[in-house]
Amino acid sequence: MRREQDRRNAKVNELFERFLRDNRLKHTAQRLKIVQRAFSMPKHFSADDLYLVLRREKTYVSKATIYRTLKLLVEAHFLEELEVGVREPKIYEAISGREHHDHMICLGCGQIAEFSETAIEKLQEQAAKGSRFRVLSHSLKLFGLCAACDDSKA
Amino acid sequence: MRREQDRRNAKVNELFERFLRDNRLKHTAQRLKIVQRAFSMPKHFSADDLYLVLRREKTYVSKATIYRTLKLLVEAHFLEELEVGVREPKIYEAISGREHHDHMICLGCGQIAEFSETAIEKLQEQAAKGSRFRVLSHSLKLFGLCAACDDSKA
DNA sequence: TTATTTGCAAATGTTTTGCACACAT
DNA sequence: ATGTGTGCAAAACATTTGCAAATAA
């Protein structure tokens, strides 16, 4: 579905340009490259993954700029940030209108799978309400073994 | 309830000494001090908090030893480790036979409150089972504003 | 023109580690 | 005696930041 991918890219570009305009930010070659690639990366990637991909295709953008731009994209809700472990790099994923979801992280191979349970969300809200806590965001991660790693360990 | 606290300390000391014996680890002054204080700290503390408390009471233990011992205590299930943010220090809390619980972290004041919902746990298991994922542990954090911070912002 | 943005190198801050010495067993 | 544990300083390492040069508006 190359056509499909192209359409999505065009859409992202358009949204991003509007975002820049609206916030009086500058439209630079680096920012555009970063956004484009961020949306054609594997579902989960780190700042360094992106840096390396760009550089492999001869697009030299400094890491500082990668970090600054990813942060920008998270604030603008183009990307979501996922903390997998304290000393590990942050993982990013494109949002593109998808609903929030949670993650299952395999301790064997590092693979990250997604799931969502609106019922869980409801219970969270309920628990928070009990302490008059206003939930702004949440993070639910299951750590364990994916089917493949579990089998190979059996 | 000073009496109560003393009893708990005695119990922890006993359990810890058994743990050391069972694992053929050495019974050192530093380890004992660290464990004692870890169990009489505020509910949530960082390695550095503990380091500073010890040092205030003239117990000089190196940070390296604090870190090594806290790691040991987590492995031995005396303490649990809580990741509040990627670039923030890890937070520890004593377990002492309590059940697992989740956390609500106030973005205003940093306060950490606890809650637990067995219903959520059940739903997690269910979601995981769908992908043949074996859950070994999980982390659920709600980020938002505690009642006080929410009010002061209104 | 001028306020942003970039790239570089240096700083950050928590945690880990190598190594020589000290110490529990 | 000898294998562990400790303290120190240095390393690790993802991310951030100061600053001067480059560039979009």
mmCIF file of C-alpha atoms (C1' of nucleotides) in Angstrom:
data_model
loop_
_atom_site.group_PDB
_atom_site.id
_atom_site.type_symbol
_atom_site.label_atom_id
_atom_site.label_comp_id
_atom_site.label_asym_id
_atom_site.label_seq_id
_atom_site.Cartn_x
_atom_site.Cartn_y
_atom_site.Cartn_z
ATOM 1 C CA MET A 1 0.000 0.000 0.000
ATOM 2 C CA ARG A 2 2.442 2.633 -1.072
ATOM 3 C CA ARG A 3 -0.401 4.878 -2.083
ATOM 4 C CA GLU A 4 -1.823 4.669 1.422
ATOM 5 C CA GLN A 5 1.502 5.594 3.005
ATOM 6 C CA ASP A 6 1.928 8.542 0.683
ATOM 7 C CA ARG A 7 -1.454 9.852 1.599
ATOM 8 C CA ARG A 8 -0.677 9.603 5.265
ATOM 9 C CA ASN A 9 2.618 11.427 4.762
ATOM 10 C CA ALA A 10 0.933 14.223 2.906
ATOM 11 C CA LYS A 11 -1.529 14.569 5.718
ATOM 12 C CA VAL A 12 1.179 14.659 8.362
ATOM 13 C CA ASN A 13 3.121 17.225 6.409
ATOM 14 C CA GLU A 14 0.071 19.384 6.108
ATOM 15 C CA LEU A 15 -0.779 19.126 9.789
ATOM 16 C CA PHE A 16 2.777 19.812 10.789
ATOM 17 C CA GLU A 17 3.069 22.857 8.604
ATOM 18 C CA ARG A 18 -0.079 24.211 10.082
ATOM 19 C CA PHE A 19 1.285 23.529 13.526
ATOM 20 C CA LEU A 20 4.439 25.475 12.731
ATOM 21 C CA ARG A 21 2.494 28.357 11.322
ATOM 22 C CA ASP A 22 0.074 28.489 14.228
ATOM 23 C CA ASN A 23 2.891 28.575 16.700
ATOM 24 C CA ARG A 24 5.097 30.905 14.743
ATOM 25 C CA LEU A 25 7.823 28.318 14.582
ATOM 26 C CA LYS A 26 10.160 28.133 11.668
ATOM 27 C CA HIS A 27 9.790 25.792 8.808
ATOM 28 C CA THR A 28 13.254 24.253 8.547
ATOM 29 C CA ALA A 29 14.645 21.419 6.468
ATOM 30 C CA GLN A 30 15.656 19.539 9.624
ATOM 31 C CA ARG A 31 12.235 19.682 11.174
ATOM 32 C CA LEU A 32 10.559 18.481 8.027
ATOM 33 C CA LYS A 33 12.909 15.556 7.599
ATOM 34 C CA ILE A 34 12.467 14.550 11.190
ATOM 35 C CA VAL A 35 8.697 14.595 11.048
ATOM 36 C CA GLN A 36 8.548 12.688 7.810
ATOM 37 C CA ARG A 37 10.808 9.963 9.057
ATOM 38 C CA ALA A 38 9.187 9.813 12.467
ATOM 39 C CA PHE A 39 6.001 8.826 10.723
ATOM 40 C CA SER A 40 7.573 6.173 8.576
ATOM 41 C CA MET A 41 9.552 4.479 11.321
ATOM 42 C CA PRO A 42 8.731 1.101 12.821
ATOM 43 C CA LYS A 43 5.955 1.548 15.329
ATOM 44 C CA HIS A 44 8.311 2.041 18.262
ATOM 45 C CA PHE A 45 11.592 3.855 17.974
ATOM 46 C CA SER A 46 14.099 5.815 20.015
ATOM 47 C CA ALA A 47 15.707 9.170 19.291
ATOM 48 C CA ASP A 48 18.861 7.365 18.354
ATOM 49 C CA ASP A 49 17.062 4.973 15.993
ATOM 50 C CA LEU A 50 15.713 7.957 14.135
ATOM 51 C CA TYR A 51 19.085 9.674 14.126
ATOM 52 C CA LEU A 52 20.684 6.596 12.614
ATOM 53 C CA VAL A 53 18.022 6.131 9.961
ATOM 54 C CA LEU A 54 18.351 9.721 8.819
ATOM 55 C CA ARG A 55 22.067 9.506 8.727
ATOM 56 C CA ARG A 56 21.977 6.264 6.734
ATOM 57 C CA GLU A 57 20.110 8.136 4.055
ATOM 58 C CA LYS A 58 22.624 10.964 4.163
ATOM 59 C CA THR A 59 20.412 13.364 6.037
ATOM 60 C CA TYR A 60 22.647 14.808 8.685
ATOM 61 C CA VAL A 61 20.756 16.290 11.562
ATOM 62 C CA SER A 62 22.408 16.715 14.932
ATOM 63 C CA LYS A 63 21.166 14.730 17.868
ATOM 64 C CA ALA A 64 20.433 17.926 19.727
ATOM 65 C CA THR A 65 17.992 18.856 17.006
ATOM 66 C CA ILE A 66 16.474 15.397 16.981
ATOM 67 C CA TYR A 67 15.831 15.623 20.694
ATOM 68 C CA ARG A 68 14.503 19.141 20.480
ATOM 69 C CA THR A 69 12.184 18.272 17.637
ATOM 70 C CA LEU A 70 10.908 15.060 19.174
ATOM 71 C CA LYS A 71 10.060 16.960 22.304
ATOM 72 C CA LEU A 72 8.216 19.468 20.191
ATOM 73 C CA LEU A 73 6.295 16.722 18.446
ATOM 74 C CA VAL A 74 5.265 15.211 21.736
ATOM 75 C CA GLU A 75 4.026 18.542 23.022
ATOM 76 C CA ALA A 76 2.097 18.992 19.796
ATOM 77 C CA HIS A 77 0.609 15.502 20.206
ATOM 78 C CA PHE A 78 2.049 14.147 16.994
ATOM 79 C CA LEU A 79 4.019 11.602 18.948
ATOM 80 C CA GLU A 80 3.644 9.873 22.234
ATOM 81 C CA GLU A 81 6.487 9.100 24.560
ATOM 82 C CA LEU A 82 6.850 5.756 26.246
ATOM 83 C CA GLU A 83 9.181 5.116 29.135
ATOM 84 C CA VAL A 84 10.314 1.556 29.050
ATOM 85 C CA GLY A 85 12.854 1.671 31.844
ATOM 86 C CA VAL A 86 14.664 4.256 33.874
ATOM 87 C CA ARG A 87 18.069 3.946 32.267
ATOM 88 C CA GLU A 88 16.762 3.069 28.828
ATOM 89 C CA PRO A 89 16.139 5.521 26.023
ATOM 90 C CA LYS A 90 12.658 6.890 25.651
ATOM 91 C CA ILE A 91 10.560 5.214 22.994
ATOM 92 C CA TYR A 92 8.369 7.220 20.653
ATOM 93 C CA GLU A 93 5.356 6.266 18.613
ATOM 94 C CA ALA A 94 3.244 8.155 16.138
ATOM 95 C CA ILE A 95 -0.241 8.958 17.280
ATOM 96 C CA SER A 96 -2.008 9.870 14.054
ATOM 97 C CA GLY A 97 -5.445 9.941 15.573
ATOM 98 C CA ARG A 98 -5.265 6.551 17.216
ATOM 99 C CA GLU A 99 -6.740 6.085 20.627
ATOM 100 C CA HIS A 100 -4.626 5.771 23.690
ATOM 101 C CA HIS A 101 -3.363 2.293 24.382
ATOM 102 C CA ASP A 102 -1.217 0.510 26.888
ATOM 103 C CA HIS A 103 1.835 -1.684 26.442
ATOM 104 C CA MET A 104 3.124 -5.142 27.110
ATOM 105 C CA ILE A 105 6.891 -5.230 27.190
ATOM 106 C CA CYS A 106 8.672 -8.516 26.684
ATOM 107 C CA LEU A 107 11.614 -8.904 29.018
ATOM 108 C CA GLY A 108 13.020 -11.593 26.751
ATOM 109 C CA CYS A 109 13.305 -9.823 23.416
ATOM 110 C CA GLY A 110 12.300 -6.251 24.183
ATOM 111 C CA GLN A 111 9.363 -6.385 21.817
ATOM 112 C CA ILE A 112 6.539 -4.009 22.653
ATOM 113 C CA ALA A 113 2.946 -4.979 21.980
ATOM 114 C CA GLU A 114 -0.098 -2.860 22.475
ATOM 115 C CA PHE A 115 -3.481 -3.402 23.964
ATOM 116 C CA SER A 116 -6.290 -1.307 25.218
ATOM 117 C CA GLU A 117 -9.035 -1.831 27.683
ATOM 118 C CA THR A 118 -11.537 0.909 28.102
ATOM 119 C CA ALA A 119 -12.811 -0.926 31.133
ATOM 120 C CA ILE A 120 -9.459 -0.402 32.809
ATOM 121 C CA GLU A 121 -9.578 3.277 32.012
ATOM 122 C CA LYS A 122 -12.950 3.512 33.702
ATOM 123 C CA LEU A 123 -11.728 1.820 36.836
ATOM 124 C CA GLN A 124 -8.747 4.133 36.994
ATOM 125 C CA GLU A 125 -10.964 7.159 36.861
ATOM 126 C CA GLN A 126 -13.071 5.712 39.574
ATOM 127 C CA ALA A 127 -10.116 5.014 41.839
ATOM 128 C CA ALA A 128 -8.803 8.521 41.292
ATOM 129 C CA LYS A 129 -12.121 10.144 41.992
ATOM 130 C CA GLY A 130 -12.078 8.533 45.412
ATOM 131 C CA SER A 131 -9.061 10.681 46.341
ATOM 132 C CA ARG A 132 -10.121 13.738 44.410
ATOM 133 C CA PHE A 133 -7.186 13.218 42.095
ATOM 134 C CA ARG A 134 -7.490 14.695 38.612
ATOM 135 C CA VAL A 135 -5.991 12.290 36.110
ATOM 136 C CA LEU A 136 -4.208 13.990 33.239
ATOM 137 C CA SER A 137 -2.502 10.966 31.763
ATOM 138 C CA HIS A 138 -1.596 7.463 32.704
ATOM 139 C CA SER A 139 0.866 4.777 31.904
ATOM 140 C CA LEU A 140 0.127 1.101 32.209
ATOM 141 C CA LYS A 141 2.832 -1.355 31.338
ATOM 142 C CA LEU A 142 2.816 -5.102 31.676
ATOM 143 C CA PHE A 143 6.239 -6.681 31.894
ATOM 144 C CA GLY A 144 6.655 -10.329 31.098
ATOM 145 C CA LEU A 145 7.259 -12.764 28.275
ATOM 146 C CA CYS A 146 5.748 -12.752 24.835
ATOM 147 C CA ALA A 147 4.487 -16.060 23.462
ATOM 148 C CA ALA A 148 7.701 -16.776 21.554
ATOM 149 C CA CYS A 149 10.043 -16.055 24.450
ATOM 150 C CA ASP A 150 7.853 -17.942 26.851
ATOM 151 C CA ASP A 151 7.870 -21.005 24.626
ATOM 152 C CA SER A 152 11.596 -20.937 24.077
ATOM 153 C CA LYS A 153 12.045 -20.848 27.814
ATOM 154 C CA ALA A 154 9.770 -23.782 28.493
ATOM 155 C CA MET B 1 3.137 4.275 68.488
ATOM 156 C CA ARG B 2 6.831 4.018 69.140
ATOM 157 C CA ARG B 3 6.317 0.516 70.473
ATOM 158 C CA GLU B 4 4.731 -0.516 67.179
ATOM 159 C CA GLN B 5 7.624 0.897 65.178
ATOM 160 C CA ASP B 6 10.174 -0.869 67.352
ATOM 161 C CA ARG B 7 8.426 -4.166 66.855
ATOM 162 C CA ARG B 8 8.455 -3.710 63.120
ATOM 163 C CA ASN B 9 12.144 -2.843 63.156
ATOM 164 C CA ALA B 10 12.970 -5.927 65.128
ATOM 165 C CA LYS B 11 11.072 -8.012 62.643
ATOM 166 C CA VAL B 12 12.834 -6.455 59.669
ATOM 167 C CA ASN B 13 16.200 -6.936 61.286
ATOM 168 C CA GLU B 14 15.433 -10.551 61.903
ATOM 169 C CA LEU B 15 14.226 -11.176 58.382
ATOM 170 C CA PHE B 16 17.180 -9.371 56.921
ATOM 171 C CA GLU B 17 19.681 -11.304 58.970
ATOM 172 C CA ARG B 18 18.092 -14.512 57.868
ATOM 173 C CA PHE B 19 18.254 -13.325 54.299
ATOM 174 C CA LEU B 20 21.956 -12.616 54.632
ATOM 175 C CA ARG B 21 22.611 -15.960 56.206
ATOM 176 C CA ASP B 22 20.583 -17.866 53.641
ATOM 177 C CA ASN B 23 22.433 -16.239 50.802
ATOM 178 C CA ARG B 24 25.830 -16.364 52.436
ATOM 179 C CA LEU B 25 26.123 -12.614 52.293
ATOM 180 C CA LYS B 26 28.061 -10.735 54.873
ATOM 181 C CA HIS B 27 26.572 -9.074 57.836
ATOM 182 C CA THR B 28 28.118 -5.596 57.721
ATOM 183 C CA ALA B 29 27.489 -2.433 59.670
ATOM 184 C CA GLN B 30 26.628 -0.551 56.483
ATOM 185 C CA ARG B 31 24.029 -3.031 55.359
ATOM 186 C CA LEU B 32 22.344 -3.059 58.721
ATOM 187 C CA LYS B 33 22.172 0.708 58.939
ATOM 188 C CA ILE B 34 20.783 0.948 55.448
ATOM 189 C CA VAL B 35 18.051 -1.588 56.051
ATOM 190 C CA GLN B 36 17.029 -0.079 59.340
ATOM 191 C CA ARG B 37 16.733 3.372 57.917
ATOM 192 C CA ALA B 38 15.062 2.205 54.725
ATOM 193 C CA PHE B 39 12.246 0.908 56.879
ATOM 194 C CA SER B 40 11.870 4.057 58.907
ATOM 195 C CA MET B 41 11.903 6.461 55.996
ATOM 196 C CA PRO B 42 8.860 8.316 54.710
ATOM 197 C CA LYS B 43 6.841 5.982 52.541
ATOM 198 C CA HIS B 44 8.576 6.991 49.321
ATOM 199 C CA PHE B 45 12.238 7.859 49.160
ATOM 200 C CA SER B 46 15.158 7.959 46.753
ATOM 201 C CA ALA B 47 18.664 6.593 47.160
ATOM 202 C CA ASP B 48 19.875 10.098 47.744
ATOM 203 C CA ASP B 49 17.241 10.813 50.397
ATOM 204 C CA LEU B 50 18.442 7.815 52.316
ATOM 205 C CA TYR B 51 22.068 8.792 51.844
ATOM 206 C CA LEU B 52 21.356 12.240 53.249
ATOM 207 C CA VAL B 53 19.387 10.974 56.218
ATOM 208 C CA LEU B 54 22.155 8.598 57.216
ATOM 209 C CA ARG B 55 24.741 11.256 56.838
ATOM 210 C CA ARG B 56 22.719 13.707 58.926
ATOM 211 C CA GLU B 57 22.894 11.238 61.746
ATOM 212 C CA LYS B 58 26.636 10.807 61.263
ATOM 213 C CA THR B 59 26.414 7.429 59.614
ATOM 214 C CA TYR B 60 28.723 7.691 56.675
ATOM 215 C CA VAL B 61 27.998 5.138 53.995
ATOM 216 C CA SER B 62 29.125 5.701 50.443
ATOM 217 C CA LYS B 63 26.563 6.195 47.739
ATOM 218 C CA ALA B 64 27.935 3.205 45.901
ATOM 219 C CA THR B 65 27.060 1.061 48.876
ATOM 220 C CA ILE B 66 23.641 2.627 49.187
ATOM 221 C CA TYR B 67 22.896 1.813 45.573
ATOM 222 C CA ARG B 68 24.281 -1.686 45.845
ATOM 223 C CA THR B 69 22.317 -2.407 48.970
ATOM 224 C CA LEU B 70 19.064 -0.969 47.701
ATOM 225 C CA LYS B 71 19.369 -3.142 44.636
ATOM 226 C CA LEU B 72 19.923 -6.114 46.904
ATOM 227 C CA LEU B 73 16.855 -5.236 48.943
ATOM 228 C CA VAL B 74 14.736 -5.004 45.842
ATOM 229 C CA GLU B 75 15.900 -8.395 44.631
ATOM 230 C CA ALA B 76 15.134 -9.809 48.035
ATOM 231 C CA HIS B 77 11.666 -8.246 47.931
ATOM 232 C CA PHE B 78 12.174 -6.081 50.973
ATOM 233 C CA LEU B 79 11.705 -2.984 48.863
ATOM 234 C CA GLU B 80 9.912 -2.147 45.688
ATOM 235 C CA GLU B 81 11.228 0.177 43.047
ATOM 236 C CA LEU B 82 9.075 2.811 41.445
ATOM 237 C CA GLU B 83 10.011 4.698 38.317
ATOM 238 C CA VAL B 84 8.481 8.111 38.449
ATOM 239 C CA GLY B 85 10.100 9.569 35.370
ATOM 240 C CA VAL B 86 12.886 8.680 33.032
ATOM 241 C CA ARG B 87 15.422 11.214 34.211
ATOM 242 C CA GLU B 88 14.284 11.256 37.807
ATOM 243 C CA PRO B 89 15.776 9.197 40.579
ATOM 244 C CA LYS B 90 14.181 5.865 41.309
ATOM 245 C CA ILE B 91 11.820 5.861 44.250
ATOM 246 C CA TYR B 92 11.799 3.056 46.773
ATOM 247 C CA GLU B 93 9.166 1.880 49.183
ATOM 248 C CA ALA B 94 9.157 -0.786 51.843
ATOM 249 C CA ILE B 95 7.001 -3.774 51.109
ATOM 250 C CA SER B 96 6.669 -5.462 54.503
ATOM 251 C CA GLY B 97 4.027 -7.897 53.405
ATOM 252 C CA ARG B 98 1.708 -5.375 51.841
ATOM 253 C CA GLU B 99 -0.090 -6.195 48.638
ATOM 254 C CA HIS B 100 0.898 -4.716 45.345
ATOM 255 C CA HIS B 101 -0.570 -1.326 44.651
ATOM 256 C CA ASP B 102 -0.462 1.309 41.983
ATOM 257 C CA HIS B 103 0.397 4.993 42.150
ATOM 258 C CA MET B 104 -1.018 8.395 41.479
ATOM 259 C CA ILE B 105 1.701 10.952 40.967
ATOM 260 C CA CYS B 106 0.917 14.621 41.383
ATOM 261 C CA LEU B 107 2.574 16.722 38.727
ATOM 262 C CA GLY B 108 2.110 19.779 40.917
ATOM 263 C CA CYS B 109 3.885 18.804 44.108
ATOM 264 C CA GLY B 110 5.396 15.421 43.321
ATOM 265 C CA GLN B 111 3.415 13.709 46.034
ATOM 266 C CA ILE B 112 2.787 10.035 45.441
ATOM 267 C CA ALA B 113 -0.433 8.410 46.591
ATOM 268 C CA GLU B 114 -1.346 4.776 46.371
ATOM 269 C CA PHE B 115 -4.382 2.882 45.329
ATOM 270 C CA SER B 116 -5.239 -0.609 44.344
ATOM 271 C CA GLU B 117 -7.914 -2.154 42.244
ATOM 272 C CA THR B 118 -7.999 -5.877 42.004
ATOM 273 C CA ALA B 119 -10.526 -5.494 39.224
ATOM 274 C CA ILE B 120 -7.894 -3.739 37.135
ATOM 275 C CA GLU B 121 -5.464 -6.535 37.769
ATOM 276 C CA LYS B 122 -8.005 -9.036 36.493
ATOM 277 C CA LEU B 123 -8.597 -7.089 33.310
ATOM 278 C CA GLN B 124 -4.885 -6.861 32.690
ATOM 279 C CA GLU B 125 -4.517 -10.592 32.947
ATOM 280 C CA GLN B 126 -7.361 -11.017 30.567
ATOM 281 C CA ALA B 127 -5.903 -8.632 28.010
ATOM 282 C CA ALA B 128 -2.548 -10.363 28.218
ATOM 283 C CA LYS B 129 -4.024 -13.795 27.853
ATOM 284 C CA GLY B 130 -5.464 -12.712 24.517
ATOM 285 C CA SER B 131 -1.913 -12.375 23.135
ATOM 286 C CA ARG B 132 -0.462 -15.296 25.046
ATOM 287 C CA PHE B 133 1.655 -12.863 27.013
ATOM 288 C CA ARG B 134 2.821 -14.012 30.420
ATOM 289 C CA VAL B 135 2.647 -11.105 32.840
ATOM 290 C CA LEU B 136 5.421 -11.092 35.402
ATOM 291 C CA SER B 137 4.881 -7.644 36.814
ATOM 292 C CA HIS B 138 3.147 -4.460 35.943
ATOM 293 C CA SER B 139 3.287 -0.780 36.582
ATOM 294 C CA LEU B 140 0.295 1.486 36.530
ATOM 295 C CA LYS B 141 0.764 5.158 37.170
ATOM 296 C CA LEU B 142 -1.766 7.937 36.992
ATOM 297 C CA PHE B 143 -0.291 11.373 36.437
ATOM 298 C CA GLY B 144 -2.291 14.416 37.330
ATOM 299 C CA LEU B 145 -3.114 16.789 40.150
ATOM 300 C CA CYS B 146 -3.814 15.941 43.749
ATOM 301 C CA ALA B 147 -6.772 17.659 45.402
ATOM 302 C CA ALA B 148 -4.641 20.405 46.928
ATOM 303 C CA CYS B 149 -2.757 21.268 43.752
ATOM 304 C CA ASP B 150 -5.925 21.128 41.721
ATOM 305 C CA ASP B 151 -7.665 23.546 44.061
ATOM 306 C CA SER B 152 -4.788 25.991 44.149
ATOM 307 C CA LYS B 153 -4.848 26.032 40.382
ATOM 308 C CA ALA B 154 -8.553 26.693 40.099
ATOM 309 C "C1'" DT C 1 17.118 42.787 9.823
ATOM 310 C "C1'" DT C 2 16.471 39.949 13.751
ATOM 311 C "C1'" DA C 3 14.505 36.415 16.325
ATOM 312 C "C1'" DT C 4 14.849 31.342 15.768
ATOM 313 C "C1'" DT C 5 17.175 27.367 14.992
ATOM 314 C "C1'" DT C 6 21.084 24.608 14.458
ATOM 315 C "C1'" DG C 7 25.383 22.048 15.598
ATOM 316 C "C1'" DC C 8 28.950 21.360 18.492
ATOM 317 C "C1'" DA C 9 30.882 20.400 22.666
ATOM 318 C "C1'" DA C 10 30.348 20.492 27.311
ATOM 319 C "C1'" DA C 11 27.277 19.819 31.140
ATOM 320 C "C1'" DT C 12 23.827 17.151 33.608
ATOM 321 C "C1'" DG C 13 22.497 13.787 37.046
ATOM 322 C "C1'" DT C 14 21.605 9.228 38.466
ATOM 323 C "C1'" DT C 15 23.462 4.988 38.658
ATOM 324 C "C1'" DT C 16 27.222 1.654 37.808
ATOM 325 C "C1'" DT C 17 31.884 -0.029 37.875
ATOM 326 C "C1'" DG C 18 37.112 -0.884 38.428
ATOM 327 C "C1'" DC C 19 40.229 -1.221 41.705
ATOM 328 C "C1'" DA C 20 42.805 -1.214 46.047
ATOM 329 C "C1'" DC C 21 42.009 -1.710 50.678
ATOM 330 C "C1'" DA C 22 39.299 -3.336 54.709
ATOM 331 C "C1'" DC C 23 36.833 -6.706 56.903
ATOM 332 C "C1'" DA C 24 33.576 -10.680 58.024
ATOM 333 C "C1'" DT C 25 33.752 -15.440 58.111
ATOM 334 C "C1'" DA D 1 43.403 -17.033 55.095
ATOM 335 C "C1'" DT D 2 40.274 -15.667 51.543
ATOM 336 C "C1'" DG D 3 36.456 -14.362 49.450
ATOM 337 C "C1'" DT D 4 33.193 -10.351 50.075
ATOM 338 C "C1'" DG D 5 32.109 -5.724 50.791
ATOM 339 C "C1'" DT D 6 33.322 -0.837 50.819
ATOM 340 C "C1'" DG D 7 34.765 3.722 49.283
ATOM 341 C "C1'" DC D 8 36.594 6.477 45.980
ATOM 342 C "C1'" DA D 9 36.915 8.276 41.656
ATOM 343 C "C1'" DA D 10 35.959 7.576 37.094
ATOM 344 C "C1'" DA D 11 32.767 5.768 33.665
ATOM 345 C "C1'" DA D 12 28.408 5.250 31.608
ATOM 346 C "C1'" DC D 13 24.918 7.165 28.994
ATOM 347 C "C1'" DA D 14 20.561 9.383 27.397
ATOM 348 C "C1'" DT D 15 19.327 13.836 27.315
ATOM 349 C "C1'" DT D 16 19.865 18.891 27.847
ATOM 350 C "C1'" DT D 17 22.055 23.265 27.363
ATOM 351 C "C1'" DG D 18 25.274 27.432 26.334
ATOM 352 C "C1'" DC D 19 26.960 29.663 22.757
ATOM 353 C "C1'" DA D 20 28.325 31.231 18.220
ATOM 354 C "C1'" DA D 21 27.212 30.747 13.558
ATOM 355 C "C1'" DA D 22 23.512 29.989 10.143
ATOM 356 C "C1'" DT D 23 19.042 30.798 8.461
ATOM 357 C "C1'" DA D 24 13.914 31.531 7.950
ATOM 358 C "C1'" DA D 25 10.739 35.250 8.162
#
